[in-house]
């Protein structure tokens, strides 16, 4: 019989073939490949002894009934960035399903829900945690107006995906019965690899600002407008991009990234009249992040002032530091010790659904080592052995919790 | 009865409503709106006493038969950039049709062909003069492999537009009978406005390089890859964009523009692994342009070397300076004098179909003043009075040529 870790590796491999792009993995919210992945994972949940349902935004929820009235949530997300790896999000859902499957129908004192969220990355609408925000009952109604690149609104996308846009605000599962939420995720950083450890317990998730900045100049003909009179929006944006890099390099522990640029009108022989850029800014300390954010806004203003250009600045999302729950984190530590592992506690550089789930219930996270810390990249890689350790730790976590609750 | 200039203004206005975009004018090669515009202009050609045909790439050609065996070509293009003005290209075709209409069926010693080219701007395939290159018999077969953003090849686009990709290379009209080519175009620069003149005779078209440069780094997660280890392709590209601006500002008479940026993978929370930029470089002197081009290439290499990144550099198109024909230019000058205008001779900062037509026959161009020199912009504006002057000058040009040829 195949061991559970092999099954998880094979399932991650299989899902990596289901993509919107002919080459590379890409599964934004609401796309056809997302629908197909939900169907397949739903089948695996049934095999593991769960009933399944979709909520108002299309999150897939599997439920394994326990003897008592309480519920533990395990999970992560099934959407991806563009040209993604095979494990970011997916691994957490696959490990959760595997841990339930390992119970083999045995009745434990609480139920387990496995949540497979439909949008964590925010690739399509530029805002993270869409799926878990609905499940957690923390969906912000204003987001229904958001539009993707093709000017399709979120409301329309939810409807097309089979969901109910009107039910997003009140579509949360409620928390009267909850014991907590535990998410397994690849580390996406180099710490565990440097310490030569398969897994680590997360202490908290660092704070983040997501900003959309727009630089405006005057469009014109590339051949006839002299250099001196130009108001080139892209040149202003380029200055800002380098300023973002310089600022984050000078501030220890901070990271800042421009990952999207939209040059308008976007023809090789036309001077740009407007250029929009995304800014992703993170720091383990809220106040430090806010100081950096305000500094960059003022630098953007300086840049456009010196170029006679204009700019706008829209904070699309901000997340404060999210500490993990002490009790669940301690239980994860005990589970690691009973597997003969040293307990490594590390902060998370990336945001995760656990950040959103913290508004609903007590959160905990287990990181799995990934090669070179590489993620959001086809080279994302984990070993079957490390996945086996993660399955063991979560299974032991469920056992200890079951002892506590019985 | 309406005067001819009013008719031309009304026709430019009407065609401005036929666009691929809901807001703003956009007519790339081969699109539905291009097809519709060809139909409408074909009708106006018939009214003016011309027969019409489409050539292998879908250029619309109207022909007005004369008594002798020779032919004069008038024309310009009907495609546009994105978010374009109403007059760039269109005005030249409308003035040409109006001048033929003014003949009122009168037989002159040579035939006139009005060429309405289907692609001058190169919006869809990134290469200019596609339409006139076919008509001039100068089409480069290698271009059939070019692909648009949706990976549609030029060959397929030509077929979809009703043309014959296999006939592009040998689809030229030949030049055994030609007297020359005369194109009316808005100036797209500030010279005529500054001199308070409605029209000017073009001396030549400046040289141009169109380059596609790609910067390569390593994609990664915006939250977990520390600033120090990053190889951010977009930051390298931003440095290059500012270097292009700095270099062109320092070199008198040159203009250099980055108008397109493609950030890959292009998500707000992913460090760019590759960023591609267009470069449009122009100078009235060939040697100076080549020196600038080589300098920028070496600066791109310096930038990536200092960042441990890579880059590629593809020269997509180069055009040497194109002088206009002395005889036709002199006749245009005489036509202006006989309209009581001073003869203003100016170089062209922009490329035009006349540059391609120069490989077929003797080229000449007449510039029309446009407000603020603004072009490739919805604010493009010409006055009815200036258009009237252009019609008079071209009509007088035809008369003088008819006297010479009879």
Short mmCIF file of N, CA, C and O in Angstrom, two decimals, chain A residues 198-270:
data_model
loop_
_atom_site.label_atom_id
_atom_site.label_comp_id
_atom_site.label_asym_id
_atom_site.label_seq_id
_atom_site.Cartn_x
_atom_site.Cartn_y
_atom_site.Cartn_z
N UNK A 198 12.89 19.86 8.86
CA UNK A 198 11.79 19.61 7.90
C UNK A 198 10.60 20.55 8.10
O UNK A 198 9.95 20.92 7.14
N UNK A 199 10.29 20.86 9.38
CA UNK A 199 9.11 21.69 9.66
C UNK A 199 9.40 22.70 10.78
O UNK A 199 10.37 22.55 11.53
N UNK A 200 8.56 23.74 10.87
CA UNK A 200 8.69 24.73 11.93
C UNK A 200 7.32 25.26 12.32
O UNK A 200 6.37 25.21 11.52
N UNK A 201 7.21 25.73 13.57
CA UNK A 201 5.93 26.28 14.05
C UNK A 201 5.96 27.80 13.84
O UNK A 201 6.92 28.46 14.23
N UNK A 202 4.89 28.34 13.26
CA UNK A 202 4.85 29.77 12.95
C UNK A 202 4.42 30.57 14.19
O UNK A 202 3.48 30.20 14.88
N UNK A 203 5.16 31.66 14.45
CA UNK A 203 4.82 32.51 15.61
C UNK A 203 3.79 33.58 15.23
O UNK A 203 2.97 33.98 16.06
N UNK A 204 3.86 34.07 13.99
CA UNK A 204 2.92 35.11 13.56
C UNK A 204 3.18 35.48 12.11
O UNK A 204 4.20 35.07 11.53
N UNK A 205 2.27 36.25 11.53
CA UNK A 205 2.38 36.66 10.12
C UNK A 205 2.66 38.16 10.07
O UNK A 205 1.98 38.95 10.73
N UNK A 206 3.68 38.53 9.29
CA UNK A 206 4.07 39.95 9.28
C UNK A 206 3.02 40.83 8.62
O UNK A 206 2.16 40.36 7.89
N UNK A 207 3.12 42.11 8.86
CA UNK A 207 2.12 43.06 8.36
C UNK A 207 2.40 43.42 6.92
O UNK A 207 3.53 43.30 6.44
N UNK A 208 1.37 43.86 6.20
CA UNK A 208 1.46 44.09 4.77
C UNK A 208 0.59 45.25 4.33
O UNK A 208 -0.53 45.43 4.83
N UNK A 209 1.09 46.04 3.38
CA UNK A 209 0.27 47.03 2.68
C UNK A 209 0.30 46.71 1.21
O UNK A 209 1.37 46.44 0.65
N UNK A 210 -0.87 46.74 0.58
CA UNK A 210 -0.94 46.60 -0.88
C UNK A 210 -1.49 47.89 -1.44
O UNK A 210 -2.62 48.29 -1.12
N UNK A 211 -0.69 48.51 -2.32
CA UNK A 211 -1.03 49.84 -2.83
C UNK A 211 -1.05 49.84 -4.35
O UNK A 211 -0.26 49.12 -4.98
N UNK A 212 -1.96 50.63 -4.92
CA UNK A 212 -1.97 50.85 -6.37
C UNK A 212 -1.62 52.33 -6.57
O UNK A 212 -2.36 53.20 -6.11
N UNK A 213 -0.49 52.59 -7.22
CA UNK A 213 -0.10 53.98 -7.48
C UNK A 213 -0.19 54.25 -8.97
O UNK A 213 0.15 53.38 -9.78
N UNK A 214 -0.67 55.42 -9.32
CA UNK A 214 -0.76 55.78 -10.73
C UNK A 214 -0.01 57.07 -10.98
O UNK A 214 -0.11 58.02 -10.20
N UNK A 215 0.78 57.09 -12.06
CA UNK A 215 1.53 58.28 -12.44
C UNK A 215 0.94 58.80 -13.74
O UNK A 215 0.73 58.03 -14.67
N UNK A 216 0.66 60.12 -13.79
CA UNK A 216 0.04 60.67 -14.99
C UNK A 216 0.92 61.75 -15.61
O UNK A 216 1.46 62.60 -14.91
N UNK A 217 1.05 61.68 -16.93
CA UNK A 217 1.81 62.68 -17.68
C UNK A 217 0.97 63.12 -18.87
O UNK A 217 -0.24 63.26 -18.75
N UNK A 218 1.62 63.30 -20.02
CA UNK A 218 0.89 63.65 -21.24
C UNK A 218 1.36 62.70 -22.35
O UNK A 218 2.55 62.64 -22.66
N UNK A 219 0.40 61.97 -22.93
CA UNK A 219 0.72 61.07 -24.03
C UNK A 219 1.14 61.89 -25.24
O UNK A 219 0.70 63.03 -25.41
N UNK A 220 2.01 61.35 -26.08
CA UNK A 220 2.42 62.08 -27.27
C UNK A 220 3.19 61.17 -28.21
O UNK A 220 3.50 60.02 -27.88
N UNK A 221 3.51 61.71 -29.37
CA UNK A 221 4.16 60.93 -30.42
C UNK A 221 5.66 60.78 -30.11
O UNK A 221 6.35 61.77 -29.87
N UNK A 222 6.14 59.55 -30.15
CA UNK A 222 7.53 59.27 -29.79
C UNK A 222 8.54 59.92 -30.73
O UNK A 222 9.70 60.10 -30.38
N UNK A 223 8.10 60.29 -31.94
CA UNK A 223 9.05 60.84 -32.91
C UNK A 223 9.07 62.36 -32.96
O UNK A 223 10.04 62.94 -33.45
N UNK A 224 8.03 63.01 -32.47
CA UNK A 224 7.92 64.45 -32.72
C UNK A 224 7.91 65.31 -31.45
O UNK A 224 8.11 66.52 -31.56
N UNK A 225 7.68 64.73 -30.30
CA UNK A 225 7.70 65.55 -29.08
C UNK A 225 9.14 65.60 -28.56
O UNK A 225 9.70 64.57 -28.20
N UNK A 226 9.74 66.78 -28.52
CA UNK A 226 11.14 66.89 -28.08
C UNK A 226 11.29 66.39 -26.65
O UNK A 226 10.35 66.43 -25.85
N UNK A 227 12.46 65.90 -26.27
CA UNK A 227 12.70 65.37 -24.93
C UNK A 227 12.38 66.42 -23.87
O UNK A 227 11.83 66.10 -22.81
N UNK A 228 12.72 67.65 -24.15
CA UNK A 228 12.61 68.68 -23.11
C UNK A 228 11.18 68.93 -22.66
O UNK A 228 10.92 69.11 -21.48
N UNK A 229 10.22 68.92 -23.58
CA UNK A 229 8.84 69.23 -23.18
C UNK A 229 8.05 68.05 -22.64
O UNK A 229 6.89 68.18 -22.27
N UNK A 230 8.68 66.87 -22.57
CA UNK A 230 7.90 65.66 -22.27
C UNK A 230 7.43 65.55 -20.81
O UNK A 230 8.14 65.98 -19.91
N UNK A 231 6.26 64.94 -20.66
CA UNK A 231 5.80 64.51 -19.33
C UNK A 231 5.50 63.03 -19.46
O UNK A 231 4.37 62.63 -19.68
N UNK A 232 6.56 62.23 -19.32
CA UNK A 232 6.48 60.79 -19.58
C UNK A 232 6.12 60.07 -18.28
O UNK A 232 6.93 59.97 -17.35
N UNK A 233 4.89 59.53 -18.24
CA UNK A 233 4.40 58.89 -17.01
C UNK A 233 5.23 57.66 -16.65
O UNK A 233 5.45 57.36 -15.47
N UNK A 234 5.71 56.93 -17.66
CA UNK A 234 6.50 55.73 -17.39
C UNK A 234 7.84 56.08 -16.75
O UNK A 234 8.32 55.36 -15.87
N UNK A 235 8.46 57.18 -17.18
CA UNK A 235 9.74 57.58 -16.57
C UNK A 235 9.53 57.92 -15.09
O UNK A 235 10.37 57.58 -14.25
N UNK A 236 8.42 58.60 -14.78
CA UNK A 236 8.11 58.89 -13.37
C UNK A 236 7.95 57.58 -12.59
O UNK A 236 8.47 57.42 -11.48
N UNK A 237 7.24 56.62 -13.19
CA UNK A 237 7.01 55.33 -12.53
C UNK A 237 8.34 54.59 -12.33
O UNK A 237 8.56 53.97 -11.29
N UNK A 238 9.23 54.68 -13.33
CA UNK A 238 10.53 54.00 -13.23
C UNK A 238 11.34 54.56 -12.07
O UNK A 238 11.99 53.83 -11.32
N UNK A 239 11.28 55.89 -11.91
CA UNK A 239 11.99 56.51 -10.78
C UNK A 239 11.43 55.99 -9.45
O UNK A 239 12.17 55.69 -8.50
N UNK A 240 10.10 55.86 -9.41
CA UNK A 240 9.45 55.37 -8.19
C UNK A 240 9.85 53.92 -7.90
O UNK A 240 10.15 53.56 -6.76
N UNK A 241 9.89 53.09 -8.92
CA UNK A 241 10.24 51.67 -8.75
C UNK A 241 11.64 51.55 -8.13
O UNK A 241 11.85 50.75 -7.21
N UNK A 242 12.57 52.38 -8.60
CA UNK A 242 13.93 52.32 -8.04
C UNK A 242 13.96 52.88 -6.62
O UNK A 242 14.74 52.43 -5.77
N UNK A 243 13.10 53.86 -6.34
CA UNK A 243 13.02 54.43 -4.99
C UNK A 243 12.47 53.39 -4.00
O UNK A 243 12.93 53.30 -2.86
N UNK A 244 11.51 52.59 -4.44
CA UNK A 244 10.95 51.52 -3.61
C UNK A 244 12.06 50.53 -3.25
O UNK A 244 12.23 50.16 -2.08
N UNK A 245 12.84 50.15 -4.24
CA UNK A 245 13.94 49.20 -4.01
C UNK A 245 14.97 49.78 -3.03
O UNK A 245 15.37 49.13 -2.06
N UNK A 246 15.36 51.04 -3.26
CA UNK A 246 16.37 51.70 -2.43
C UNK A 246 15.88 51.81 -0.97
O UNK A 246 16.62 51.52 -0.04
N UNK A 247 14.64 52.21 -0.80
CA UNK A 247 14.07 52.41 0.55
C UNK A 247 14.04 51.10 1.33
O UNK A 247 14.43 51.05 2.50
N UNK A 248 13.56 50.02 0.69
CA UNK A 248 13.44 48.74 1.40
C UNK A 248 14.82 48.16 1.71
O UNK A 248 15.01 47.53 2.76
N UNK A 249 15.78 48.39 0.82
CA UNK A 249 17.15 47.90 1.09
C UNK A 249 17.75 48.58 2.31
O UNK A 249 18.53 47.98 3.05
N UNK A 250 17.37 49.84 2.52
CA UNK A 250 17.95 50.63 3.61
C UNK A 250 17.27 50.35 4.96
O UNK A 250 17.77 50.76 6.00
N UNK A 251 16.13 49.65 4.95
CA UNK A 251 15.35 49.42 6.19
C UNK A 251 15.41 47.94 6.53
O UNK A 251 14.74 47.12 5.89
N UNK A 252 16.16 47.56 7.58
CA UNK A 252 16.29 46.14 7.92
C UNK A 252 14.91 45.48 8.13
O UNK A 252 13.99 46.14 8.63
N UNK A 253 14.77 44.20 7.73
CA UNK A 253 13.56 43.39 7.91
C UNK A 253 12.41 43.75 6.97
O UNK A 253 11.40 43.05 6.94
N UNK A 254 12.53 44.85 6.24
CA UNK A 254 11.41 45.19 5.34
C UNK A 254 11.65 44.58 3.96
O UNK A 254 12.78 44.34 3.55
N UNK A 255 10.53 44.29 3.25
CA UNK A 255 10.60 43.95 1.83
C UNK A 255 9.55 44.78 1.11
O UNK A 255 8.45 45.02 1.64
N UNK A 256 9.89 45.24 -0.10
CA UNK A 256 8.95 46.03 -0.89
C UNK A 256 9.14 45.65 -2.35
O UNK A 256 10.26 45.52 -2.83
N UNK A 257 8.02 45.47 -3.05
CA UNK A 257 8.06 44.91 -4.40
C UNK A 257 7.05 45.60 -5.31
O UNK A 257 5.89 45.75 -4.94
N UNK A 258 7.49 46.00 -6.50
CA UNK A 258 6.57 46.35 -7.58
C UNK A 258 6.56 45.16 -8.53
O UNK A 258 7.60 44.80 -9.07
N UNK A 259 5.39 44.53 -8.68
CA UNK A 259 5.31 43.31 -9.48
C UNK A 259 4.42 43.45 -10.71
O UNK A 259 4.44 42.61 -11.59
N UNK A 260 3.63 44.53 -10.73
CA UNK A 260 2.74 44.79 -11.87
C UNK A 260 2.94 46.20 -12.38
O UNK A 260 2.99 47.15 -11.58
N UNK A 261 3.04 46.37 -13.69
CA UNK A 261 3.13 47.70 -14.31
C UNK A 261 2.18 47.71 -15.49
O UNK A 261 2.20 46.80 -16.31
N UNK A 262 1.34 48.72 -15.57
CA UNK A 262 0.42 48.86 -16.68
C UNK A 262 0.69 50.21 -17.35
O UNK A 262 0.39 51.26 -16.78
N UNK A 263 1.32 50.16 -18.53
CA UNK A 263 1.69 51.39 -19.23
C UNK A 263 0.57 51.74 -20.21
O UNK A 263 0.20 50.93 -21.05
N UNK A 264 0.04 52.96 -20.10
CA UNK A 264 -1.03 53.40 -21.00
C UNK A 264 -0.56 54.55 -21.86
O UNK A 264 0.12 55.43 -21.33
N UNK A 265 -0.86 54.66 -23.15
CA UNK A 265 -1.67 53.67 -23.86
C UNK A 265 -0.95 52.36 -24.15
O UNK A 265 -1.60 51.38 -24.48
N UNK A 266 0.37 52.31 -24.03
CA UNK A 266 1.06 51.02 -24.20
C UNK A 266 1.37 50.66 -25.63
O UNK A 266 1.13 49.53 -26.04
N UNK A 267 1.91 51.60 -26.39
CA UNK A 267 2.39 51.31 -27.75
C UNK A 267 3.83 51.80 -27.84
O UNK A 267 4.20 52.79 -27.20
N UNK A 268 4.64 51.11 -28.65
CA UNK A 268 6.08 51.39 -28.63
C UNK A 268 6.39 52.80 -29.15
O UNK A 268 7.42 53.35 -28.80
N UNK A 269 5.51 53.38 -29.96
CA UNK A 269 5.79 54.70 -30.51
C UNK A 269 4.95 55.81 -29.89
O UNK A 269 4.74 56.85 -30.50
N UNK A 270 4.47 55.57 -28.68
CA UNK A 270 3.69 56.59 -27.97
C UNK A 270 4.25 56.80 -26.56
O UNK A 270 4.46 55.84 -25.82
#
